[in-house]
CSV table of C-alpha atoms and ligand atoms in Angstrom, one decimal:
chain,number,residue,atom,x,y,z
A,1,UNK,CA,48.0,83.7,124.0
A,2,UNK,CA,49.5,85.1,127.0
A,3,UNK,CA,51.8,87.5,127.3
A,4,UNK,CA,54.8,87.8,129.9
A,5,UNK,CA,53.0,89.1,132.9
A,6,UNK,CA,49.6,87.7,132.6
A,7,UNK,CA,48.2,90.8,130.1
A,8,UNK,CA,46.8,88.9,126.4
A,9,UNK,CA,48.7,89.4,124.1
A,10,UNK,CA,46.1,90.5,121.4
A,11,UNK,CA,45.3,94.1,120.9
A,12,UNK,CA,43.6,96.9,121.5
A,13,UNK,CA,46.3,98.2,123.6
A,14,UNK,CA,45.4,99.5,126.6
A,15,UNK,CA,47.2,103.0,126.8
A,16,UNK,CA,47.9,105.8,130.1
A,17,UNK,CA,48.7,109.4,128.7
A,18,UNK,CA,50.3,111.3,131.5
A,19,UNK,CA,50.1,114.9,131.9
A,20,UNK,CA,47.5,115.1,129.1
A,21,UNK,CA,46.7,118.7,128.8
A,22,UNK,CA,44.1,119.4,125.8
A,23,UNK,CA,45.2,115.7,124.5
A,24,UNK,CA,47.7,116.2,121.6
A,25,UNK,CA,49.1,112.7,122.1
A,26,UNK,CA,45.0,110.7,122.1
A,27,UNK,CA,44.9,112.6,119.0
A,28,UNK,CA,48.6,111.4,117.5
A,29,UNK,CA,47.1,108.4,118.3
A,30,UNK,CA,44.0,108.4,116.3
A,31,UNK,CA,45.9,110.1,113.8
A,32,UNK,CA,47.7,106.9,113.8
A,33,UNK,CA,45.4,104.9,113.5
A,34,UNK,CA,46.2,102.7,116.5
A,35,UNK,CA,44.3,99.6,117.8
A,36,UNK,CA,44.2,101.1,121.2
A,37,UNK,CA,41.6,101.5,124.7
A,38,UNK,CA,42.3,105.2,126.4
A,39,UNK,CA,42.4,103.8,130.0
A,40,UNK,CA,42.9,106.8,131.2
A,41,UNK,CA,44.3,110.2,131.5
A,42,UNK,CA,45.8,112.4,134.3
A,43,UNK,CA,46.3,116.3,134.8
A,44,UNK,CA,46.4,118.4,138.0
A,45,UNK,CA,45.3,121.3,135.2
A,46,UNK,CA,41.5,122.0,135.5
A,47,UNK,CA,41.0,124.3,132.3
A,48,UNK,CA,43.5,121.5,130.7
A,49,UNK,CA,40.8,118.9,131.8
A,50,UNK,CA,37.7,120.8,130.9
A,51,UNK,CA,39.3,121.3,127.5
A,52,UNK,CA,39.5,117.6,127.2
A,53,UNK,CA,36.8,116.7,128.4
A,54,UNK,CA,34.9,119.3,125.9
A,55,UNK,CA,36.9,117.2,122.8
A,56,UNK,CA,37.1,113.7,124.0
A,57,UNK,CA,33.9,113.4,126.1
A,58,UNK,CA,35.9,112.0,129.2
A,59,UNK,CA,37.1,113.9,131.9
A,60,UNK,CA,41.0,112.9,132.8
A,61,UNK,CA,42.2,112.0,136.8
A,62,UNK,CA,42.5,114.8,137.9
A,63,UNK,CA,45.4,114.7,140.7
A,64,UNK,CA,49.4,115.0,141.1
A,65,UNK,CA,50.8,112.5,139.1
A,66,UNK,CA,53.6,112.0,142.1
A,67,UNK,CA,50.7,110.4,144.3
A,68,UNK,CA,50.3,107.7,142.1
A,69,UNK,CA,51.4,104.5,143.7
A,70,UNK,CA,51.9,101.4,141.9
A,71,UNK,CA,48.7,99.7,143.4
A,72,UNK,CA,47.3,102.5,141.4
A,73,UNK,CA,48.8,101.8,138.4
A,74,UNK,CA,48.6,98.1,137.9
A,75,UNK,CA,45.1,98.3,138.7
A,76,UNK,CA,44.5,99.8,135.2
A,77,UNK,CA,46.6,97.2,133.7
A,78,UNK,CA,47.3,99.4,131.1
A,79,UNK,CA,50.2,97.9,128.2
A,80,UNK,CA,51.9,101.6,127.2
A,81,UNK,CA,52.7,104.7,129.0
A,82,UNK,CA,52.6,108.1,127.1
A,83,UNK,CA,54.2,111.2,128.8
A,84,UNK,CA,54.9,114.9,127.9
A,85,UNK,CA,56.1,115.9,131.6
A,86,UNK,CA,56.6,119.6,131.9
A,87,UNK,CA,59.4,121.3,130.2
A,88,UNK,CA,59.9,124.6,131.7
A,89,UNK,CA,63.1,122.3,134.2
A,90,UNK,CA,64.8,122.0,130.3
A,91,UNK,CA,64.3,125.1,128.5
A,92,UNK,CA,66.2,127.9,128.2
A,93,UNK,CA,63.8,130.0,129.6
A,94,UNK,CA,64.1,128.1,133.2
A,95,UNK,CA,66.8,128.2,135.3
A,96,UNK,CA,68.0,124.7,134.1
A,97,UNK,CA,68.0,123.3,137.4
A,98,UNK,CA,67.0,119.8,135.8
A,99,UNK,CA,65.9,117.4,138.5
A,100,UNK,CA,66.0,119.1,141.1
A,101,UNK,CA,63.2,121.4,139.5
A,102,UNK,CA,60.0,120.4,141.4
A,103,UNK,CA,58.6,119.9,138.0
A,104,UNK,CA,61.1,117.2,137.3
A,105,UNK,CA,60.1,115.3,140.0
A,106,UNK,CA,56.5,114.0,138.6
A,107,UNK,CA,57.8,112.5,136.0
A,108,UNK,CA,61.2,110.6,137.2
A,109,UNK,CA,58.8,109.5,140.7
A,110,UNK,CA,56.7,107.7,137.7
A,111,UNK,CA,59.9,106.1,136.0
A,112,UNK,CA,61.0,104.9,139.3
A,113,UNK,CA,57.7,103.2,140.0
A,114,UNK,CA,58.2,100.7,137.0
A,115,UNK,CA,60.3,98.1,139.1
A,116,UNK,CA,57.9,98.0,141.3
A,117,UNK,CA,54.5,97.1,138.8
A,118,UNK,CA,53.0,93.8,138.1
A,119,UNK,CA,52.4,94.6,134.8
A,120,UNK,CA,54.9,97.2,133.9
A,121,UNK,CA,54.3,98.6,130.2
A,122,UNK,CA,55.1,97.5,127.0
A,123,UNK,CA,55.7,100.7,125.3
A,124,UNK,CA,56.6,103.5,126.2
A,125,UNK,CA,56.5,107.1,125.1
A,126,UNK,CA,58.1,110.5,126.0
A,127,UNK,CA,57.9,114.2,124.2
A,128,UNK,CA,59.8,116.9,125.5
A,129,UNK,CA,61.9,120.4,124.6
A,130,UNK,CA,65.1,119.8,123.0
A,131,UNK,CA,67.7,120.3,126.0
A,132,UNK,CA,66.6,117.7,127.9
A,133,UNK,CA,69.0,115.1,126.2
A,134,UNK,CA,71.6,116.7,128.1
A,135,UNK,CA,70.1,116.7,131.3
A,136,UNK,CA,70.3,114.8,134.5
A,137,UNK,CA,66.5,113.7,134.7
A,138,UNK,CA,67.3,112.2,130.7
A,139,UNK,CA,70.7,110.3,132.3
A,140,UNK,CA,68.1,109.2,135.1
A,141,UNK,CA,65.2,108.0,132.7
A,142,UNK,CA,67.8,106.1,130.3
A,143,UNK,CA,69.0,104.7,133.9
A,144,UNK,CA,65.6,103.4,135.2
A,145,UNK,CA,64.8,102.2,131.3
A,146,UNK,CA,67.8,100.0,130.8
A,147,UNK,CA,67.2,98.4,134.1
A,148,UNK,CA,63.7,97.5,134.0
A,149,UNK,CA,64.7,95.8,130.2
A,150,UNK,CA,63.3,98.7,127.7
A,151,UNK,CA,65.4,98.8,123.9
A,152,UNK,CA,65.3,102.6,123.3
A,153,UNK,CA,65.0,104.8,120.5
A,154,UNK,CA,65.5,108.3,120.6
A,155,UNK,CA,64.5,111.4,117.9
A,156,UNK,CA,64.5,115.0,117.3
A,157,UNK,CA,62.4,116.2,114.9
A,158,UNK,CA,59.8,119.5,113.6
A,159,UNK,CA,56.8,119.5,112.3
A,160,UNK,CA,59.4,121.1,109.0
A,161,UNK,CA,60.7,117.2,108.4
A,162,UNK,CA,56.4,116.6,107.5
A,163,UNK,CA,55.2,118.9,105.5
A,164,UNK,CA,54.0,120.8,107.8
A,165,UNK,CA,55.1,124.9,107.8
A,166,UNK,CA,56.1,125.2,111.2
A,167,UNK,CA,59.0,125.1,112.9
A,168,UNK,CA,59.1,123.3,116.4
A,169,UNK,CA,61.7,120.8,117.1
A,170,UNK,CA,61.2,118.3,120.0
A,171,UNK,CA,62.7,115.7,122.1
A,172,UNK,CA,60.9,112.4,121.5
A,173,UNK,CA,62.1,108.5,123.0
A,174,UNK,CA,60.2,105.4,122.0
A,175,UNK,CA,60.7,102.8,124.2
A,176,UNK,CA,59.9,98.7,124.7
A,177,UNK,CA,60.2,96.2,126.9
A,178,UNK,CA,62.3,92.9,125.9
A,179,UNK,CA,61.4,91.1,124.3
A,180,UNK,CA,59.1,92.9,122.0
A,181,UNK,CA,61.7,95.2,119.5
A,182,UNK,CA,62.3,97.5,116.8
A,183,UNK,CA,61.7,97.5,113.9
A,184,UNK,CA,65.4,99.0,113.0
A,185,UNK,CA,67.0,97.7,116.0
A,186,UNK,CA,70.1,98.8,114.9
A,187,UNK,CA,69.5,102.3,115.9
A,188,UNK,CA,68.6,101.5,119.8
A,189,UNK,CA,70.6,103.8,122.3
A,190,UNK,CA,70.8,106.6,119.0
A,191,UNK,CA,69.5,109.7,118.6
A,192,UNK,CA,68.4,110.4,115.3
A,193,UNK,CA,67.7,113.8,113.8
A,194,UNK,CA,65.5,112.4,110.4
A,195,UNK,CA,62.2,110.7,110.1
A,196,UNK,CA,63.1,108.2,107.5
A,197,UNK,CA,62.8,105.2,109.6
A,198,UNK,CA,59.3,106.3,110.2
A,199,UNK,CA,58.0,105.8,106.7
A,200,UNK,CA,57.4,102.2,107.4
A,201,UNK,CA,58.3,99.1,109.2
A,202,UNK,CA,60.8,96.5,106.9
A,203,UNK,CA,60.7,99.0,103.8
A,204,UNK,CA,64.8,99.6,103.5
A,205,UNK,CA,66.1,102.8,104.6
A,206,UNK,CA,69.0,104.5,103.1
A,207,UNK,CA,72.3,104.4,105.1
A,208,UNK,CA,75.3,106.4,103.8
A,209,UNK,CA,78.7,104.6,104.0
A,210,UNK,CA,79.3,106.2,107.8
A,211,UNK,CA,76.7,104.1,109.0
A,212,UNK,CA,74.3,107.7,109.4
A,213,UNK,CA,70.9,107.7,107.7
A,214,UNK,CA,71.0,110.2,105.3
A,215,UNK,CA,69.3,113.3,105.7
A,216,UNK,CA,66.4,114.5,103.1
A,217,UNK,CA,65.4,117.7,105.6
A,218,UNK,CA,66.1,119.8,102.7
A,219,UNK,CA,64.4,118.4,100.7
A,220,UNK,CA,61.3,118.2,102.8
A,221,UNK,CA,61.6,121.8,103.6
A,222,UNK,CA,60.9,122.9,99.6
A,223,UNK,CA,57.8,120.4,100.0
A,224,UNK,CA,56.4,121.8,103.2
A,225,UNK,CA,52.9,123.9,102.8
A,226,UNK,CA,52.5,127.3,102.7
A,227,UNK,CA,51.3,129.3,105.6
A,228,UNK,CA,48.6,130.2,103.8
A,229,UNK,CA,46.5,126.7,104.0
A,230,UNK,CA,46.6,127.1,107.6
A,231,UNK,CA,44.5,130.3,108.0
A,232,UNK,CA,41.3,130.6,108.8
A,233,UNK,CA,41.3,134.3,107.5
A,234,UNK,CA,42.9,135.6,104.1
A,235,UNK,CA,44.6,138.2,104.0
A,236,UNK,CA,42.1,141.0,103.8
A,237,UNK,CA,40.8,139.1,107.0
A,238,UNK,CA,37.8,138.2,105.3
A,239,UNK,CA,36.5,134.6,106.3
A,240,UNK,CA,38.6,132.5,103.3
A,241,UNK,CA,36.6,130.3,100.9
A,242,UNK,CA,36.2,127.7,99.3
A,243,UNK,CA,39.8,126.5,99.1
A,244,UNK,CA,41.1,126.8,102.7
A,245,UNK,CA,41.2,123.3,104.4
A,246,UNK,CA,40.7,124.2,107.5
A,247,UNK,CA,37.1,126.1,107.6
A,248,UNK,CA,36.7,128.7,110.8
A,249,UNK,CA,36.0,128.4,114.3
A,250,UNK,CA,32.8,129.4,115.6
A,251,UNK,CA,33.6,130.3,119.1
A,252,UNK,CA,32.7,133.9,119.8
A,253,UNK,CA,35.4,134.5,121.5
A,254,UNK,CA,37.9,133.4,118.6
A,255,UNK,CA,35.6,135.3,116.3
A,256,UNK,CA,36.9,139.1,116.6
A,257,UNK,CA,38.7,139.8,114.2
A,258,UNK,CA,39.9,143.1,116.2
A,259,UNK,CA,41.8,141.1,118.8
A,260,UNK,CA,44.3,139.9,116.7
A,261,UNK,CA,46.3,143.3,114.9
A,262,UNK,CA,49.7,144.1,117.1
A,263,UNK,CA,49.2,147.4,118.6
A,264,UNK,CA,51.5,149.5,116.9
A,265,UNK,CA,53.3,150.5,120.4
A,266,UNK,CA,54.3,146.6,120.4
A,267,UNK,CA,55.3,147.3,116.7
A,268,UNK,CA,57.7,150.7,117.8
A,269,UNK,CA,59.1,148.7,120.8
A,270,UNK,CA,59.5,145.5,119.3
A,271,UNK,CA,59.5,145.1,116.0
A,272,UNK,CA,62.7,144.1,115.1
A,273,UNK,CA,62.8,141.3,117.4
A,274,UNK,CA,59.7,140.0,116.1
A,275,UNK,CA,59.5,137.1,113.7
A,276,UNK,CA,57.0,138.4,110.5
A,277,UNK,CA,55.9,135.8,108.1
A,278,UNK,CA,53.8,135.8,104.6
A,279,UNK,CA,51.2,134.0,103.8
A,280,UNK,CA,53.1,132.1,100.9
A,281,UNK,CA,56.1,131.4,103.7
A,282,UNK,CA,56.9,128.0,104.5
A,283,UNK,CA,57.8,128.5,107.6
A,284,UNK,CA,56.6,130.1,111.3
A,285,UNK,CA,57.8,129.6,114.3
A,286,UNK,CA,56.8,127.7,117.7
A,287,UNK,CA,54.4,129.2,119.5
A,288,UNK,CA,55.0,128.9,123.5
A,289,UNK,CA,52.5,129.2,126.1
A,290,UNK,CA,53.6,132.8,126.5
A,291,UNK,CA,52.1,133.6,122.9
A,292,UNK,CA,49.6,137.2,122.3
A,293,UNK,CA,50.9,138.2,126.3
A,294,UNK,CA,55.1,138.9,125.2
A,295,UNK,CA,55.5,139.4,121.1
A,296,UNK,CA,59.9,139.0,121.6
A,297,UNK,CA,60.4,135.0,120.7
A,298,UNK,CA,57.2,133.6,121.7
A,299,UNK,CA,55.9,133.1,117.9
A,300,UNK,CA,55.2,134.5,114.6
A,301,UNK,CA,53.2,137.3,113.6
A,302,UNK,CA,51.2,137.6,110.4
A,303,UNK,CA,51.1,139.9,107.4
A,304,UNK,CA,47.5,141.1,106.6
A,305,UNK,CA,48.8,143.4,103.4
A,306,UNK,CA,51.5,142.3,100.7
A,307,UNK,CA,53.8,144.8,100.4
A,308,UNK,CA,55.0,145.3,96.7
A,309,UNK,CA,58.4,145.3,98.1
A,310,UNK,CA,59.7,143.4,101.0
A,311,UNK,CA,62.8,144.8,102.1
A,312,UNK,CA,61.2,148.5,102.2
A,313,UNK,CA,57.9,148.9,103.9
A,314,UNK,CA,57.5,149.6,107.3
A,315,UNK,CA,55.9,146.9,109.4
A,316,UNK,CA,53.4,149.6,110.1
A,317,UNK,CA,52.2,149.0,106.8
A,318,UNK,CA,52.3,145.0,107.1
A,319,UNK,CA,49.2,145.2,109.8
A,320,UNK,CA,50.8,142.7,111.3
A,321,UNK,CA,48.2,140.1,113.6
A,322,UNK,CA,48.8,137.3,115.5
A,323,UNK,CA,47.6,133.8,114.5
A,324,UNK,CA,44.4,132.8,116.0
A,325,UNK,CA,44.7,129.8,118.5
A,326,UNK,CA,42.4,128.1,115.5
A,327,UNK,CA,45.7,128.9,113.6
A,328,UNK,CA,47.8,127.5,116.1
A,329,UNK,CA,45.8,124.0,116.1
A,330,UNK,CA,45.9,123.3,112.6
A,331,UNK,CA,49.4,124.5,112.5
A,332,UNK,CA,49.9,121.8,115.2
A,333,UNK,CA,47.8,119.4,112.8
A,334,UNK,CA,44.7,119.0,115.2
A,335,UNK,CA,42.1,118.2,113.7
A,336,UNK,CA,39.3,120.1,112.6
A,337,UNK,CA,36.8,118.9,115.2
A,338,UNK,CA,39.0,120.4,118.0
A,339,UNK,CA,37.9,123.0,119.3
A,340,UNK,CA,37.9,125.2,123.4
A,341,UNK,CA,34.7,125.0,125.9
A,342,UNK,CA,33.6,128.5,125.9
A,343,UNK,CA,34.5,130.0,128.9
A,344,UNK,CA,38.7,129.7,128.4
A,345,UNK,CA,39.5,132.8,127.2
A,346,UNK,CA,41.9,133.5,124.2
A,347,UNK,CA,45.4,133.9,126.5
A,348,UNK,CA,44.2,130.5,128.0
A,349,UNK,CA,44.0,129.2,124.8
A,350,UNK,CA,47.4,130.4,123.3
A,351,UNK,CA,49.0,128.9,126.7
A,352,UNK,CA,47.3,125.4,126.7
A,353,UNK,CA,48.0,125.1,122.9
A,354,UNK,CA,51.9,126.5,123.8
A,355,UNK,CA,52.7,123.5,125.6
A,356,UNK,CA,50.8,121.1,123.4
A,357,UNK,CA,52.3,119.4,120.5
A,358,UNK,CA,52.4,118.2,116.5
A,359,UNK,CA,50.1,115.2,115.2
A,360,UNK,CA,52.1,115.9,112.4
A,361,UNK,CA,55.4,114.5,114.2
A,362,UNK,CA,54.2,112.4,117.3
A,363,UNK,CA,51.2,110.2,115.4
A,364,UNK,CA,54.3,108.5,112.3
A,365,UNK,CA,57.1,108.2,115.8
A,366,UNK,CA,53.8,106.2,117.5
A,367,UNK,CA,53.2,104.0,114.1
A,368,UNK,CA,56.7,102.9,114.8
A,369,UNK,CA,56.8,102.4,118.1
A,370,UNK,CA,53.6,100.4,117.9
A,371,UNK,CA,54.7,98.6,115.1
A,372,UNK,CA,56.0,94.8,115.3
A,373,UNK,CA,59.7,93.6,113.3
B,401,SAH,N1,50.7,117.1,125.5
B,401,SAH,C1,50.0,118.1,126.2
B,401,SAH,C2,50.4,118.9,127.2
B,401,SAH,C3,51.4,118.9,128.1
B,401,SAH,S1,52.0,120.1,128.9
B,401,SAH,C4,49.4,118.8,125.5
B,401,SAH,O1,49.0,118.0,124.7
B,401,SAH,O2,48.6,119.2,125.5
B,401,SAH,C5,52.2,119.2,130.9
B,401,SAH,C6,51.0,118.8,131.1
B,401,SAH,O3,51.3,118.2,132.8
B,401,SAH,C7,50.3,120.1,132.1
B,401,SAH,O4,49.0,120.0,131.2
B,401,SAH,C8,49.9,119.7,133.5
B,401,SAH,O5,49.2,120.7,133.6
B,401,SAH,C9,50.8,118.5,133.6
B,401,SAH,N2,51.1,118.8,135.4
B,401,SAH,C10,52.3,119.1,135.2
B,401,SAH,N3,52.8,118.6,136.8
B,401,SAH,C11,51.5,117.5,136.7
B,401,SAH,C12,51.4,117.1,137.4
B,401,SAH,N4,52.5,116.9,139.0
B,401,SAH,N5,50.7,116.3,137.6
B,401,SAH,C13,49.6,115.5,136.5
B,401,SAH,N6,49.7,117.1,135.5
B,401,SAH,C14,51.2,118.0,135.7
């Protein structure tokens, strides 16, 4: 059986992973259990490619995505594109120059190639920060996709909605080229903030009188696991024995505990701006690429001493520490096999993880994207 454009319609789907970083998309594809062949990954960052190669045994194409041509892309005979372009143009810290920012141009450039392709993708998945949905890059993306006969459904979701005690809301665009279609076409061109739609194709979804999906996010929050389930080092900073979900990382660079304690001068200076969590907390803040370099707004810090009264104890007494890279990857729901090559420094590990994504969120989104009505 032949599909439009001459591609065989049978699986496995041939996937291209743009802006592959350390491979969060690829782990999500694996977690979703999809029949795919990862045909190629693309990233300009040498170090990210080292990490990718270390874990997947394949080195991504190391170059600027902006230089790829229609002929280059057609050669891969791919039918799925996964893209997590750099997010800085849309974040509050960025200058909000949006598509005028050079970092957005490779993304628009690659989308603009779609109409020129002999074999355009059948499915497309885009991840970005919240704020992207109101940018002019988003507007152009929608225009290009509509002109190329794609149906779209958009989401803003956080790991908190999937039982993981981690707040990292992100924007996602799912697109399918006609005649391919979504399981729930009534949500085409909508931006959804709840994950109910993803639970399974052909399952009934509860829709309220005003036509909106009813949110069970509050219920989800209550069912989040406590943070301690994601730690490699217990409260006493001894390695936790049986009962932890994740084994400690054996890499020597990470395993020295001293380096994770927050120095007292930082606590004095920035204490009031710190987001502090306890092992039994059911939420922590998004880890950014500047975690460990700056404390303000870059991610949560963990208490290692249980205070008798949480309100009155001074910050110094809580013996705050940073989450380790292994713990950040656990909160991103990366598999336990994931590891960094030894030469990647601690700061670089945090930076790479900060740019990556939650597979707990992306896997069900991909599963939904790949589902046929
Ligand atoms: N999803 C990835 C991270 C995406 S962050 C993960 O799981 O790790 C964006 C990535 O895009 C970075 O790794 C950056 O090196 C890469 N990048 C940015 N601009 C690029 C360009 N023009 N060409 C190739 N790669 C680029």
